[in-house]
């Protein structure tokens, strides 16, 4: 990672320097490896891969009757479990990466062509992450002031999807507070989130629904199935919690007998 941030103001610190001294070290720190250099193993963390400079070709409409074909090559394509997740492009420190800039439009084209749900730009001074679905900034980091603090957190903030009956990604006794366990028979989350999951290209298959900790739903799960999954989930949560256990249990269910099953 760049140690002397004053180099960003040096005239010959260009786009290639941002790639070499900022983006690539950042991706390595986050756990990305070059695509095809490792193989995904079962029961391990998600595979994070980066592919450099993959060429693409797109047709651009010029006026009402003319189309132009153009070649392009994004700096990085980021994959999670072999599925494209983000286009990441470097720009010179002197260039703008705001939504109003031509660089934004350029990388939006890349992401649209490769069907990537997210795209990011970095000019050395800042990093901005956007979502294709909303085309608005999701994350904005002033690298000099915030990056070292973010990367230095050994057990800091982390967002991921996991099976609560098998929380292998979380260290034992590392969590201070857990809130909002499943809602029993009140809210069938997966059934209600179908539209949003399709929008974000997130699969919701039968296997996922079978692991959903709920009564009823589209699979008409029984109280016994709910109790079994809740028992496994609570054991995992207690394993992750610190010695001082804080686990508020709020369950909006309709019957007292169902609540007793907890």
XYZ file of N, CA and C in Angstrom:
786
model
N 0.847 -1.192 0.000
C 0.000 0.000 0.000
C 0.884 1.244 0.000
N 0.404 2.297 -0.640
C 1.166 3.535 -0.746
C 1.463 4.102 0.636
N 2.734 4.409 0.903
C 3.129 4.947 2.204
C 3.245 6.472 2.191
N 3.650 7.021 1.062
C 3.814 8.469 0.947
C 2.724 9.024 0.030
N 1.638 9.520 0.633
C 0.495 9.976 -0.155
C 0.776 11.274 -0.896
N 1.883 11.932 -0.587
C 2.243 13.149 -1.315
C 2.634 12.834 -2.758
N 2.938 11.558 -3.035
C 3.289 11.154 -4.402
C 2.132 11.371 -5.373
N 0.926 11.425 -4.864
C -0.233 11.641 -5.732
C -0.170 12.987 -6.448
N 0.595 13.912 -5.877
C 0.688 15.246 -6.467
C 1.877 15.364 -7.430
N 2.664 14.297 -7.534
C 3.794 14.296 -8.469
C 3.266 14.095 -9.888
N 3.831 14.824 -10.830
C 3.294 14.855 -12.194
C 3.281 13.482 -12.864
N 4.315 12.665 -12.625
C 4.378 11.382 -13.320
C 3.679 10.238 -12.565
N 2.946 10.568 -11.486
C 2.135 9.564 -10.799
C 0.790 9.512 -11.521
N 0.683 8.596 -12.474
C -0.480 8.547 -13.356
C -1.370 7.345 -13.034
N -2.211 7.004 -13.992
C -3.167 5.908 -13.831
C -2.484 4.582 -13.522
N -1.369 4.291 -14.210
C -0.677 3.029 -13.962
C -0.115 2.956 -12.546
N 0.281 4.089 -11.988
C 0.774 4.123 -10.612
C -0.349 3.850 -9.618
N -1.549 4.370 -9.906
C -2.700 4.093 -9.051
C -2.991 2.597 -9.044
N -2.903 1.966 -10.216
C -3.123 0.524 -10.301
C -2.084 -0.247 -9.490
N -0.815 0.094 -9.677
C 0.278 -0.696 -9.092
C 0.451 -0.461 -7.598
N 0.340 0.787 -7.155
C 0.680 1.113 -5.771
C -0.535 1.237 -4.833
N -1.744 1.292 -5.414
C -2.926 1.445 -4.563
C -3.928 0.308 -4.764
N -4.411 0.131 -5.994
C -5.485 -0.841 -6.201
C -5.010 -2.275 -5.997
N -3.886 -2.656 -6.618
C -3.446 -4.041 -6.496
C -3.122 -4.424 -5.060
N -2.387 -3.601 -4.297
C -2.172 -3.939 -2.881
C -3.477 -4.011 -2.087
N -4.440 -3.144 -2.434
C -5.723 -3.157 -1.750
C -6.452 -4.475 -2.004
N -6.480 -4.919 -3.256
C -7.151 -6.173 -3.585
C -6.493 -7.360 -2.881
N -5.166 -7.357 -2.817
C -4.463 -8.438 -2.111
C -4.802 -8.428 -0.628
N -4.875 -7.228 -0.064
C -5.202 -7.104 1.356
C -6.606 -7.619 1.638
N -7.507 -7.429 0.690
C -8.889 -7.883 0.853
C -9.055 -9.374 0.586
N -7.986 -10.027 0.098
C -8.035 -11.469 -0.110
C -8.219 -11.915 -1.541
N -8.151 -10.989 -2.510
C -8.295 -11.363 -3.909
C -6.991 -11.956 -4.455
N -7.136 -12.947 -5.321
C -6.002 -13.540 -6.025
C -6.287 -13.450 -7.516
N -5.241 -13.588 -8.326
C -5.446 -13.556 -9.768
C -6.295 -14.738 -10.192
N -7.247 -14.499 -11.065
C -8.191 -15.530 -11.474
C -7.467 -16.734 -12.054
N -7.945 -17.925 -11.685
C -7.414 -19.217 -12.122
C -6.106 -19.601 -11.443
N -5.619 -18.775 -10.508
C -4.388 -19.151 -9.813
C -4.669 -20.071 -8.624
N -5.929 -20.112 -8.179
C -6.329 -21.021 -7.104
C -7.646 -21.657 -7.478
N -7.902 -22.799 -6.902
C -9.171 -23.482 -7.117
C -9.992 -23.450 -5.846
N -11.276 -23.240 -6.021
C -12.167 -23.181 -4.865
C -12.300 -24.565 -4.250
N -12.224 -24.613 -2.932
C -12.390 -25.858 -2.206
C -13.722 -25.828 -1.468
N -14.262 -27.008 -1.199
C -15.521 -27.078 -0.469
C -15.310 -26.670 0.979
N -16.355 -26.061 1.545
C -16.350 -25.674 2.955
C -15.238 -24.690 3.298
N -14.936 -23.787 2.390
C -13.973 -22.724 2.666
C -14.654 -21.395 2.447
N -13.936 -20.311 2.713
C -14.486 -18.990 2.482
C -14.723 -18.781 0.992
N -15.594 -17.845 0.621
C -15.836 -17.578 -0.801
C -14.546 -17.246 -1.537
N -14.413 -17.750 -2.769
C -13.243 -17.482 -3.580
C -13.321 -16.066 -4.151
N -12.296 -15.254 -3.880
C -12.227 -13.885 -4.376
C -11.135 -13.821 -5.430
N -11.512 -13.505 -6.668
C -10.556 -13.506 -7.770
C -10.602 -12.183 -8.534
N -9.451 -11.794 -9.046
C -9.341 -10.580 -9.854
C -8.758 -10.953 -11.211
N -9.385 -10.477 -12.265
C -8.887 -10.700 -13.617
C -8.502 -9.358 -14.219
N -7.303 -9.289 -14.780
C -6.782 -8.028 -15.304
C -7.098 -7.881 -16.780
N -7.524 -6.688 -17.151
C -7.561 -6.233 -18.544
C -8.203 -7.232 -19.494
N -9.483 -7.524 -19.297
C -10.216 -8.385 -20.215
C -10.882 -7.514 -21.277
N -10.606 -7.810 -22.541
C -11.094 -6.966 -23.629
C -12.582 -7.223 -23.892
N -13.295 -6.149 -24.182
C -14.697 -6.245 -24.556
C -14.978 -5.390 -25.769
N -16.141 -5.611 -26.393
C -16.537 -4.821 -27.565
C -18.019 -4.498 -27.435
N -18.359 -3.248 -27.658
C -19.754 -2.812 -27.525
C -20.145 -1.941 -28.702
N -21.446 -1.920 -29.000
C -21.992 -1.071 -30.051
C -22.594 0.171 -29.421
N -22.202 1.321 -29.955
C -22.710 2.595 -29.460
C -23.591 3.240 -30.518
N -24.740 3.746 -30.101
C -25.658 4.409 -31.022
C -25.226 5.855 -31.208
N -25.012 6.248 -32.448
C -24.637 7.623 -32.767
C -25.735 8.197 -33.652
N -26.485 9.141 -33.095
C -27.620 9.662 -33.846
C -28.712 8.615 -33.943
N -29.561 8.720 -34.945
C -30.702 7.799 -35.069
C -30.438 6.642 -36.016
N -29.418 6.766 -36.876
C -29.228 5.749 -37.918
C -27.844 5.111 -37.927
N -26.983 5.463 -37.004
C -25.620 4.986 -37.089
C -25.168 4.354 -35.775
N -24.443 3.240 -35.914
C -23.849 2.575 -34.764
C -22.343 2.462 -34.943
N -21.622 2.649 -33.863
C -20.181 2.470 -33.869
C -19.801 1.350 -32.914
N -18.833 0.531 -33.322
C -18.316 -0.497 -32.423
C -17.043 0.010 -31.781
N -16.914 -0.219 -30.503
C -15.731 0.243 -29.793
C -15.180 -0.864 -28.907
N -13.856 -0.942 -28.840
C -13.188 -1.895 -27.955
C -12.885 -1.214 -26.628
N -12.921 -1.971 -25.539
C -12.562 -1.419 -24.238
C -11.966 -2.517 -23.374
N -11.246 -2.092 -22.358
C -10.535 -3.034 -21.517
C -10.492 -2.518 -20.084
N -11.413 -2.928 -19.219
C -11.383 -2.488 -17.821
C -10.129 -2.988 -17.115
N -9.683 -2.244 -16.111
C -8.457 -2.620 -15.412
C -8.605 -3.930 -14.645
N -9.697 -4.051 -13.888
C -9.908 -5.255 -13.091
C -11.363 -5.689 -13.169
N -11.556 -7.011 -13.263
C -12.869 -7.611 -13.091
C -12.782 -8.483 -11.846
N -13.644 -8.222 -10.871
C -13.596 -8.939 -9.599
C -14.697 -9.996 -9.565
N -14.318 -11.198 -9.170
C -15.236 -12.328 -9.134
C -15.372 -12.848 -7.707
N -16.591 -13.228 -7.337
C -16.857 -13.908 -6.073
C -17.455 -15.261 -6.415
N -16.742 -16.334 -6.026
C -17.157 -17.696 -6.365
C -17.394 -17.839 -7.866
N -16.435 -17.323 -8.645
C -16.408 -17.445 -10.109
C -17.501 -16.644 -10.824
N -18.233 -15.818 -10.091
C -19.275 -14.999 -10.711
C -18.871 -13.538 -10.651
N -18.947 -12.855 -11.792
C -18.505 -11.467 -11.832
C -19.311 -10.621 -10.846
N -18.592 -9.793 -10.102
C -19.224 -9.030 -9.028
C -18.993 -7.524 -9.166
N -17.827 -7.140 -9.704
C -17.516 -5.709 -9.756
C -16.466 -5.427 -10.831
N -16.638 -4.332 -11.555
C -15.613 -3.786 -12.453
C -14.888 -2.686 -11.690
N -13.561 -2.734 -11.666
C -12.770 -1.793 -10.872
C -11.771 -1.120 -11.805
N -11.854 0.201 -11.941
C -11.008 0.914 -12.894
C -10.195 2.000 -12.193
N -8.943 2.128 -12.602
C -8.050 3.148 -12.060
C -8.064 4.382 -12.953
N -7.934 5.539 -12.331
C -7.823 6.799 -13.050
C -6.680 7.614 -12.467
N -6.194 8.541 -13.222
C -5.118 9.421 -12.769
C -5.606 10.299 -11.609
N -4.730 10.667 -10.660
C -5.129 11.537 -9.549
C -5.735 12.872 -9.997
N -5.434 13.289 -11.195
C -5.962 14.566 -11.684
C -7.361 14.439 -12.275
N -7.881 13.208 -12.402
C -9.172 12.994 -13.053
C -10.298 12.839 -12.039
N -11.470 13.287 -12.444
C -12.666 13.188 -11.599
C -13.293 11.800 -11.725
N -13.847 11.292 -10.612
C -14.552 10.012 -10.651
C -15.974 10.164 -10.083
N -16.502 11.389 -10.135
C -17.866 11.621 -9.668
C -18.863 11.092 -10.703
N -20.115 11.058 -10.324
C -21.159 10.556 -11.209
C -21.326 11.445 -12.437
N -20.913 12.687 -12.354
C -21.046 13.623 -13.473
C -19.879 13.522 -14.462
N -18.866 12.732 -14.148
C -17.650 12.682 -14.976
C -17.798 11.702 -16.138
N -16.965 11.896 -17.156
C -16.937 10.965 -18.291
C -16.377 9.612 -17.867
N -15.541 9.604 -16.819
C -14.995 8.338 -16.339
C -16.093 7.452 -15.759
N -17.055 8.062 -15.072
C -18.202 7.311 -14.559
C -18.956 6.646 -15.712
N -19.238 7.415 -16.768
C -19.968 6.875 -17.907
C -19.194 5.745 -18.582
N -17.878 5.894 -18.625
C -17.032 4.872 -19.252
C -17.128 3.546 -18.506
N -16.968 3.581 -17.178
C -16.962 2.340 -16.400
C -18.371 1.775 -16.258
N -19.377 2.639 -16.294
C -20.762 2.164 -16.343
C -20.989 1.320 -17.596
N -20.428 1.751 -18.715
C -20.514 0.979 -19.955
C -19.840 -0.376 -19.791
N -18.649 -0.387 -19.181
C -17.950 -1.656 -18.936
C -18.827 -2.613 -18.127
N -19.354 -2.099 -17.007
C -20.137 -2.937 -16.099
C -21.407 -3.450 -16.775
N -22.045 -2.594 -17.575
C -23.254 -3.003 -18.286
C -22.946 -4.111 -19.284
N -21.848 -3.961 -20.017
C -21.474 -4.952 -21.027
C -21.170 -6.302 -20.392
N -20.418 -6.309 -19.309
C -20.023 -7.561 -18.666
C -21.050 -8.050 -17.643
N -22.171 -7.332 -17.513
C -23.256 -7.700 -16.602
C -22.766 -7.810 -15.167
N -22.005 -6.820 -14.760
C -21.512 -6.757 -13.391
C -22.470 -5.914 -12.543
N -22.884 -6.390 -11.376
C -23.840 -5.615 -10.564
C -23.233 -4.359 -9.942
N -21.896 -4.310 -9.820
C -21.241 -3.161 -9.193
C -20.053 -2.711 -10.037
N -19.671 -1.444 -9.876
C -18.443 -0.951 -10.498
C -17.828 0.111 -9.595
N -16.515 0.234 -9.674
C -15.788 1.140 -8.782
C -14.716 1.889 -9.557
N -14.431 3.106 -9.111
C -13.366 3.923 -9.679
C -12.464 4.407 -8.551
N -11.181 4.528 -8.870
C -10.214 5.025 -7.893
C -9.209 5.918 -8.603
N -9.008 7.127 -8.070
C -8.007 8.032 -8.645
C -6.839 8.290 -7.682
N -6.733 7.442 -6.668
C -5.660 7.608 -5.685
C -6.086 8.404 -4.477
N -6.789 9.491 -4.712
C -7.289 10.301 -3.604
C -8.534 9.679 -2.964
N -9.398 9.122 -3.808
C -10.628 8.551 -3.292
C -11.026 7.324 -4.098
N -11.904 6.532 -3.492
C -12.462 5.340 -4.134
C -13.977 5.441 -4.037
N -14.649 5.216 -5.152
C -16.112 5.271 -5.166
C -16.669 3.982 -5.752
N -17.649 3.423 -5.040
C -18.310 2.192 -5.470
C -19.753 2.516 -5.841
N -20.194 2.004 -7.007
C -21.541 2.258 -7.505
C -22.271 0.942 -7.760
N -23.598 0.996 -7.759
C -24.435 -0.158 -8.098
C -25.119 0.097 -9.430
N -25.085 -0.889 -10.309
C -25.740 -0.767 -11.607
C -27.235 -0.520 -11.441
N -27.858 -1.229 -10.506
C -29.316 -1.159 -10.362
C -29.795 0.250 -10.047
N -29.011 0.961 -9.219
C -29.443 2.304 -8.812
C -28.578 3.402 -9.405
N -27.390 3.044 -9.867
C -26.443 3.997 -10.445
C -26.199 5.182 -9.505
N -26.008 4.857 -8.243
C -25.677 5.879 -7.259
C -24.524 5.376 -6.416
N -23.807 6.294 -5.798
C -22.633 5.912 -5.035
C -23.060 5.169 -3.769
N -22.478 3.974 -3.564
C -22.757 3.173 -2.377
C -21.701 3.381 -1.305
N -20.488 3.668 -1.750
C -19.366 3.797 -0.818
C -18.402 4.836 -1.358
N -17.966 5.712 -0.505
C -16.995 6.739 -0.876
C -15.931 6.816 0.209
N -14.678 6.531 -0.163
C -13.596 6.474 0.819
C -12.505 7.468 0.435
N -12.167 8.350 1.355
C -10.990 9.204 1.196
C -9.789 8.363 1.617
N -9.029 7.884 0.653
C -8.047 6.838 0.915
C -6.992 7.238 1.939
N -6.453 8.416 1.830
C -5.390 8.840 2.746
C -5.872 8.846 4.192
N -7.106 9.281 4.430
C -7.608 9.463 5.792
C -8.290 8.216 6.354
N -8.873 7.385 5.483
C -9.732 6.315 5.981
C -9.241 4.906 5.689
N -8.431 4.699 4.657
C -8.118 3.344 4.214
C -7.334 2.553 5.250
N -6.283 3.149 5.816
C -5.470 2.422 6.796
C -6.308 1.991 7.992
N -7.214 2.853 8.410
C -8.074 2.528 9.544
C -8.996 1.360 9.220
N -9.531 1.346 7.995
C -10.440 0.271 7.583
C -9.707 -1.061 7.498
N -8.529 -1.063 6.871
C -7.793 -2.308 6.659
C -7.150 -2.842 7.924
N -6.913 -1.980 8.904
C -6.230 -2.412 10.128
C -7.157 -3.121 11.097
N -8.451 -3.125 10.828
C -9.403 -3.782 11.726
C -9.347 -5.288 11.508
N -8.805 -6.003 12.486
C -8.685 -7.446 12.362
C -10.018 -8.156 12.538
N -10.950 -7.527 13.257
C -12.266 -8.132 13.438
C -13.321 -7.031 13.432
N -13.231 -6.167 12.439
C -14.123 -5.017 12.367
C -15.391 -5.324 11.609
N -15.960 -4.284 11.017
C -17.230 -4.444 10.339
C -17.084 -5.357 9.135
N -18.067 -6.235 8.963
C -18.050 -7.135 7.816
C -19.485 -7.516 7.487
N -19.830 -7.477 6.221
C -21.162 -7.838 5.778
C -21.047 -9.038 4.849
N -21.744 -10.107 5.168
C -21.727 -11.266 4.291
C -22.974 -12.100 4.543
N -23.284 -12.956 3.579
C -24.416 -13.859 3.703
C -23.894 -15.205 4.159
N -24.502 -15.781 5.188
C -24.026 -17.057 5.706
C -25.185 -17.836 6.298
N -24.964 -19.121 6.485
C -25.921 -19.994 7.138
C -25.678 -19.914 8.635
N -26.655 -19.432 9.390
C -26.456 -19.204 10.815
C -26.288 -20.513 11.591
N -26.582 -21.659 10.959
C -26.320 -22.933 11.624
C -24.875 -23.375 11.437
N -24.100 -22.594 10.679
C -22.696 -22.932 10.456
C -21.916 -21.644 10.212
N -21.598 -20.931 11.293
C -20.945 -19.620 11.198
C -19.425 -19.767 11.234
N -18.885 -20.507 10.258
C -17.449 -20.796 10.271
C -16.591 -19.560 10.006
N -17.200 -18.524 9.397
C -16.411 -17.338 9.089
C -16.219 -16.429 10.300
N -16.914 -16.697 11.382
C -16.839 -15.835 12.557
C -16.062 -16.543 13.663
N -15.103 -15.866 14.233
C -14.291 -16.445 15.291
C -15.131 -16.670 16.545
N -14.776 -17.698 17.309
C -15.447 -17.955 18.579
C -15.210 -16.801 19.546
N -16.247 -16.478 20.298
C -16.184 -15.440 21.327
C -15.678 -14.095 20.777
N -16.135 -13.742 19.569
C -15.673 -12.497 18.950
C -16.799 -11.482 18.745
N -18.040 -11.847 19.065
C -19.194 -10.994 18.821
C -19.757 -10.487 20.147
N -20.074 -9.191 20.196
C -20.600 -8.583 21.420
C -22.123 -8.591 21.491
N -22.775 -8.563 20.325
C -24.225 -8.351 20.346
C -24.847 -8.966 19.100
N -25.891 -9.722 19.279
C -26.636 -10.302 18.159
C -28.090 -9.885 18.300
N -28.689 -9.467 17.188
C -30.078 -9.009 17.239
C -30.844 -9.545 16.033
N -32.151 -9.618 16.194
C -33.064 -9.912 15.093
C -32.943 -11.343 14.555
N -33.217 -12.349 15.410
C -33.281 -13.721 14.888
C -34.539 -13.916 14.053
N -34.751 -15.097 13.460
C -35.904 -15.321 12.565
C -37.252 -15.044 13.235
N -38.238 -14.714 12.418
C -39.541 -14.275 12.908
C -40.595 -15.383 12.943
N -40.188 -16.614 13.016
C -41.170 -17.685 13.160
C -42.128 -17.761 11.997
N -43.404 -17.723 12.296
C -44.422 -17.870 11.251
C -44.954 -16.533 10.764
N -44.357 -15.443 11.196
C -44.907 -14.122 10.904
C -44.523 -13.603 9.518
N -43.235 -13.682 9.182
C -42.757 -13.077 7.937
C -41.942 -14.089 7.129
N -42.420 -14.545 5.969
C -41.638 -15.443 5.100
C -40.663 -14.632 4.239
N -39.498 -14.363 4.783
C -38.567 -13.430 4.139
C -38.213 -13.809 2.705
N -37.810 -15.042 2.492
C -37.364 -15.422 1.145
C -38.501 -15.328 0.136
N -39.687 -15.726 0.532
C -40.826 -15.632 -0.389
C -41.117 -14.178 -0.754
N -40.989 -13.293 0.222
C -41.309 -11.884 -0.017
C -40.196 -11.131 -0.736
N -38.986 -11.701 -0.729
C -37.851 -10.985 -1.323
C -37.534 -11.442 -2.743
N -38.420 -12.210 -3.350
C -38.152 -12.753 -4.691
C -37.816 -11.658 -5.697
N -38.613 -10.603 -5.729
C -38.393 -9.535 -6.702
C -37.026 -8.883 -6.512
N -36.654 -8.619 -5.240
C -35.386 -7.947 -4.983
C -34.211 -8.854 -5.329
N -34.332 -10.136 -5.039
C -33.236 -11.055 -5.357
C -33.045 -11.207 -6.862
N -34.136 -11.219 -7.608
C -34.022 -11.259 -9.073
C -33.357 -9.992 -9.579
N -33.735 -8.869 -9.009
C -33.179 -7.575 -9.415
C -31.670 -7.554 -9.220
N -31.207 -8.069 -8.070
C -29.778 -8.061 -7.774
C -29.076 -9.336 -8.236
N -29.797 -10.168 -8.984
C -29.232 -11.397 -9.543
C -28.700 -12.318 -8.442
N -29.458 -12.440 -7.354
C -29.106 -13.334 -6.256
C -30.038 -14.542 -6.302
N -29.490 -15.735 -6.400
C -30.353 -16.915 -6.529
C -31.068 -17.261 -5.224
N -32.331 -17.599 -5.323
C -33.085 -18.134 -4.192
C -33.679 -19.465 -4.653
N -32.987 -20.562 -4.346
C -33.429 -21.867 -4.802
C -34.029 -22.664 -3.646
N -34.418 -23.886 -3.925
C -35.049 -24.719 -2.905
C -34.096 -25.003 -1.750
N -32.814 -25.195 -2.068
C -31.835 -25.469 -1.012
C -31.787 -24.334 -0.002
N -31.820 -23.095 -0.493
C -31.791 -21.943 0.405
C -33.062 -21.881 1.247
N -34.202 -22.171 0.632
C -35.462 -22.137 1.371
C -35.524 -23.248 2.419
N -34.899 -24.393 2.133
C -34.884 -25.477 3.107
C -34.066 -25.103 4.337
N -33.106 -24.197 4.155
C -32.270 -23.772 5.280
C -32.824 -22.533 5.980
N -33.902 -21.967 5.445
C -34.511 -20.805 6.075
C -35.190 -21.209 7.378
N -34.870 -20.506 8.428
C -35.387 -20.828 9.761
C -36.742 -20.148 9.955
N -37.787 -20.863 9.615
C -39.122 -20.273 9.632
C -40.163 -21.387 9.674
N -41.352 -21.056 10.176
C -42.481 -21.977 10.077
C -43.364 -21.525 8.915
N -43.987 -22.493 8.254
C -44.831 -22.222 7.078
C -43.960 -21.818 5.885
N -44.246 -20.685 5.261
C -43.556 -20.312 4.033
C -44.002 -21.190 2.880
N -43.367 -21.042 1.720
C -43.779 -21.790 0.529
C -43.546 -23.292 0.681
N -42.645 -23.699 1.583
C -42.385 -25.127 1.801
C -43.232 -25.706 2.937
N -44.092 -24.849 3.530
C -44.992 -25.299 4.597
C -44.223 -26.021 5.707
N -43.210 -25.371 6.238
C -42.387 -25.979 7.284
C -43.171 -26.117 8.583
N -42.867 -27.184 9.300
C -43.568 -27.465 10.547
C -42.887 -26.790 11.731
N -43.561 -26.853 12.894
C -42.972 -26.320 14.124
C -41.709 -27.082 14.495
N -41.702 -28.398 14.257
C -40.524 -29.217 14.586
C -39.317 -28.802 13.750
N -39.554 -28.517 12.472
C -38.449 -28.081 11.604
C -37.909 -26.736 12.069
N -38.818 -25.839 12.435
C -38.398 -24.533 12.944
C -37.592 -24.686 14.227
N -38.047 -25.533 15.138
C -37.374 -25.728 16.409
C -35.980 -26.326 16.200
N -35.853 -27.258 15.262
C -34.550 -27.875 14.987
C -33.550 -26.850 14.452
N -33.997 -26.026 13.508
C -33.107 -25.011 12.950
C -32.764 -23.929 13.972
N -33.734 -23.548 14.788
C -33.468 -22.549 15.814
C -32.472 -23.065 16.849
N -32.577 -24.345 17.203
C -31.642 -24.942 18.169
C -30.215 -24.891 17.628
N -30.041 -25.289 16.364
C -28.715 -25.234 15.746
C -28.210 -23.791 15.661
N -29.104 -22.882 15.315
C -28.721 -21.480 15.161
C -28.283 -20.881 16.494
N -29.051 -21.130 17.544
C -28.720 -20.573 18.855
C -27.393 -21.115 19.378
N -27.119 -22.393 19.128
C -25.836 -22.961 19.535
C -24.679 -22.251 18.842
N -24.836 -21.991 17.538
C -23.786 -21.293 16.793
C -23.615 -19.859 17.282
N -24.731 -19.185 17.535
C -24.664 -17.797 17.994
C -23.993 -17.695 19.356
N -24.328 -18.601 20.260
C -23.713 -18.590 21.588
C -22.214 -18.863 21.493
N -21.816 -19.728 20.561
C -20.396 -20.011 20.350
C -19.644 -18.767 19.897
N -20.316 -17.910 19.108
C -19.663 -16.713 18.574
C -19.631 -15.563 19.573
N -20.546 -15.576 20.540
C -20.640 -14.466 21.475
C -19.516 -14.476 22.502
N -19.163 -13.261 22.958
C -18.190 -13.145 24.033
C -18.747 -13.753 25.321
N -17.893 -13.816 26.342
C -18.293 -14.417 27.612
C -19.514 -13.703 28.180
N -19.543 -12.384 28.054
C -20.718 -11.608 28.469
C -21.730 -11.682 27.324
N -22.722 -12.523 27.481
C -23.631 -12.834 26.387
C -24.788 -11.839 26.339
N -24.993 -11.228 25.156
C -26.152 -10.360 24.933
C -26.850 -10.853 23.671
N -27.988 -11.483 23.868
C -28.741 -12.018 22.734
C -30.231 -11.764 22.954
N -30.717 -10.566 22.615
C -32.157 -10.306 22.754
C -32.927 -11.137 21.743
N -33.954 -11.790 22.203
C -34.720 -12.677 21.339
C -36.115 -12.096 21.147
N -36.350 -11.539 19.975
C -37.645 -10.954 19.655
C -38.265 -11.775 18.546
N -39.376 -12.399 18.818
C -39.980 -13.270 17.806
C -41.462 -12.952 17.686
N -41.855 -12.378 16.580
C -43.244 -11.980 16.361
C -44.054 -13.165 15.830
N -44.511 -14.001 16.741
C -45.281 -15.176 16.359
C -46.672 -15.102 16.966
N -47.554 -15.924 16.452
C -48.974 -15.730 16.737
C -49.475 -16.506 17.952
N -48.818 -17.600 18.307
C -49.334 -18.440 19.377
C -48.303 -18.609 20.485
N -48.819 -18.761 21.717
C -47.938 -18.955 22.861
C -47.216 -20.294 22.781
N -47.874 -21.322 22.284
C -47.246 -22.643 22.181
C -46.055 -22.614 21.230
N -46.201 -21.830 20.153
C -45.088 -21.724 19.207
C -43.902 -21.018 19.834
N -44.164 -19.996 20.646
C -43.083 -19.289 21.321
C -42.369 -20.207 22.300
N -43.112 -21.089 22.958
C -42.498 -22.020 23.911
C -41.527 -22.975 23.245
N -41.715 -23.201 21.952
C -40.815 -24.109 21.241
C -39.403 -23.563 21.171
N -39.243 -22.241 21.390
C -37.915 -21.662 21.407
C -37.164 -22.066 22.662
